[in-house]
């Protein structure tokens, strides 16, 4: 298990608003492989992902798979992210570089009238 003391001392540095969501994701962290997660909130700069009892080290780089899209058209996207915070049930991730397609999809999800459901239960997906 990794020590998250650094994360407990972290200061909030978020530069963009976050939207509460419930979206499934897979995180690819090389030393653990694929980790199932449930995105709890997302913004243009990052997201918080519930990964259950698994802990990842602060400053770790990973790849997240996202299912984003507008008007019912879902597209699978990969985004590089860095662990900036770890909590009891998840990790705060900061996006590394976003290409224009992912940027547009995130913009629509966060600021558009996206029909993202927030009542999904991720417990079966995480276990």
Coordinates of C-alpha atoms in Angstrom, one line a residue:
X1 CA 0.0 0.0 0.0
X2 CA 1.1 3.5 -0.7
X3 CA 1.4 6.3 1.9
X4 CA -1.0 9.2 1.2
X5 CA 0.3 11.6 3.9
X6 CA 1.4 14.0 1.1
X7 CA -2.1 14.1 -0.2
X8 CA -3.6 14.9 3.2
X9 CA -1.4 18.1 3.3
X10 CA -2.4 19.1 -0.3
X11 CA -3.9 22.5 -0.9
X12 CA -6.8 23.0 -3.4
X13 CA -5.4 24.2 -6.7
X14 CA -8.4 23.5 -9.0
X15 CA -8.7 26.1 -11.8
X16 CA -11.9 24.9 -13.4
X17 CA -15.4 24.0 -12.0
X18 CA -16.2 20.3 -11.5
X19 CA -19.5 18.6 -12.4
X20 CA -20.8 15.7 -10.3
X21 CA -21.2 12.6 -12.5
X22 CA -21.3 8.9 -12.3
X23 CA -19.3 7.5 -15.2
X24 CA -17.3 4.3 -15.4
X25 CA -13.6 4.4 -16.3
X26 CA -10.6 2.1 -16.5
X27 CA -7.3 3.4 -15.3
X28 CA -4.1 1.8 -16.7
X29 CA -1.4 2.1 -14.1
X30 CA 1.6 0.1 -15.3
X31 CA 2.7 -1.6 -12.0
X32 CA -0.9 -2.7 -11.2
X33 CA -2.4 -3.0 -14.7
X34 CA -6.0 -2.1 -15.2
X35 CA -8.0 -0.6 -12.3
X36 CA -11.8 -0.2 -12.5
X37 CA -13.1 3.2 -11.3
X38 CA -16.1 5.3 -11.1
X39 CA -15.7 9.0 -11.9
X40 CA -17.5 11.1 -9.2
X41 CA -16.8 14.6 -10.6
X42 CA -15.0 15.9 -13.6
X43 CA -13.8 19.2 -14.9
X44 CA -11.7 20.5 -17.7
X45 CA -8.5 20.1 -15.6
X46 CA -9.2 16.7 -14.0
X47 CA -11.5 14.4 -12.2
X48 CA -12.0 12.4 -9.0
X49 CA -12.2 8.6 -9.4
X50 CA -13.5 6.2 -6.9
X51 CA -11.3 3.1 -7.0
X52 CA -12.3 1.5 -3.8
X53 CA -9.5 0.3 -1.5
X54 CA -6.8 0.5 -4.2
X55 CA -4.3 3.3 -3.6
X56 CA -2.1 4.9 -6.1
X57 CA 0.9 7.1 -5.3
X58 CA 0.8 10.9 -5.7
X59 CA 2.6 12.1 -8.9
X60 CA 2.0 8.7 -10.6
X61 CA 1.2 9.0 -14.3
X62 CA -1.5 6.8 -15.8
X63 CA -3.9 6.5 -18.7
X64 CA -7.6 6.7 -18.2
X65 CA -10.3 5.4 -20.6
X66 CA -13.3 7.7 -20.9
X67 CA -16.6 7.2 -22.6
X68 CA -17.7 10.7 -23.6
X69 CA -19.9 12.0 -26.3
X70 CA -22.8 14.2 -27.2
X71 CA -26.4 13.5 -28.2
X72 CA -26.2 9.8 -27.3
X73 CA -23.1 9.3 -29.4
X74 CA -20.5 7.8 -27.1
X75 CA -16.9 7.6 -28.1
X76 CA -14.0 5.9 -26.3
X77 CA -11.1 8.2 -25.5
X78 CA -7.8 7.7 -23.7
X79 CA -6.3 10.6 -21.7
X80 CA -3.1 10.8 -19.8
X81 CA -3.4 11.9 -16.1
X82 CA -1.3 12.5 -13.0
X83 CA -2.4 11.5 -9.5
X84 CA -2.5 14.8 -7.5
X85 CA -4.5 13.6 -4.5
X86 CA -5.4 10.4 -2.8
X87 CA -8.3 9.9 -0.4
X88 CA -9.9 7.0 1.4
X89 CA -12.0 5.9 -1.6
X90 CA -10.3 7.3 -4.6
X91 CA -7.8 9.6 -6.4
X92 CA -7.8 13.1 -7.7
X93 CA -6.4 13.1 -11.2
X94 CA -5.1 16.1 -13.2
X95 CA -5.3 15.7 -17.0
X96 CA -2.0 15.9 -18.8
X97 CA -2.4 17.1 -22.4
X98 CA -5.9 17.1 -23.9
X99 CA -6.4 16.9 -27.7
X100 CA -9.1 19.0 -29.3
X101 CA -11.6 16.1 -29.5
X102 CA -11.4 15.3 -25.8
X103 CA -11.5 19.0 -25.0
X104 CA -14.7 19.4 -26.9
X105 CA -16.3 16.3 -25.4
X106 CA -15.4 17.4 -21.9
X107 CA -16.6 20.9 -22.5
X108 CA -20.0 19.6 -23.6
X109 CA -20.2 17.2 -20.7
X110 CA -19.4 19.9 -18.1
X111 CA -21.0 23.0 -19.5
X112 CA -23.6 21.5 -21.9
X113 CA -27.0 20.0 -21.2
X114 CA -25.6 16.5 -21.0
X115 CA -27.9 13.8 -19.7
X116 CA -25.4 12.2 -17.4
X117 CA -27.1 10.2 -14.7
X118 CA -25.9 10.7 -11.2
X119 CA -27.9 7.9 -9.5
X120 CA -25.9 5.0 -10.8
X121 CA -24.4 2.7 -8.2
X122 CA -20.8 1.8 -9.0
X123 CA -20.4 -0.8 -6.2
X124 CA -20.9 -3.8 -8.5
X125 CA -18.5 -2.3 -11.1
X126 CA -15.7 -1.7 -8.5
X127 CA -15.9 -5.1 -6.9

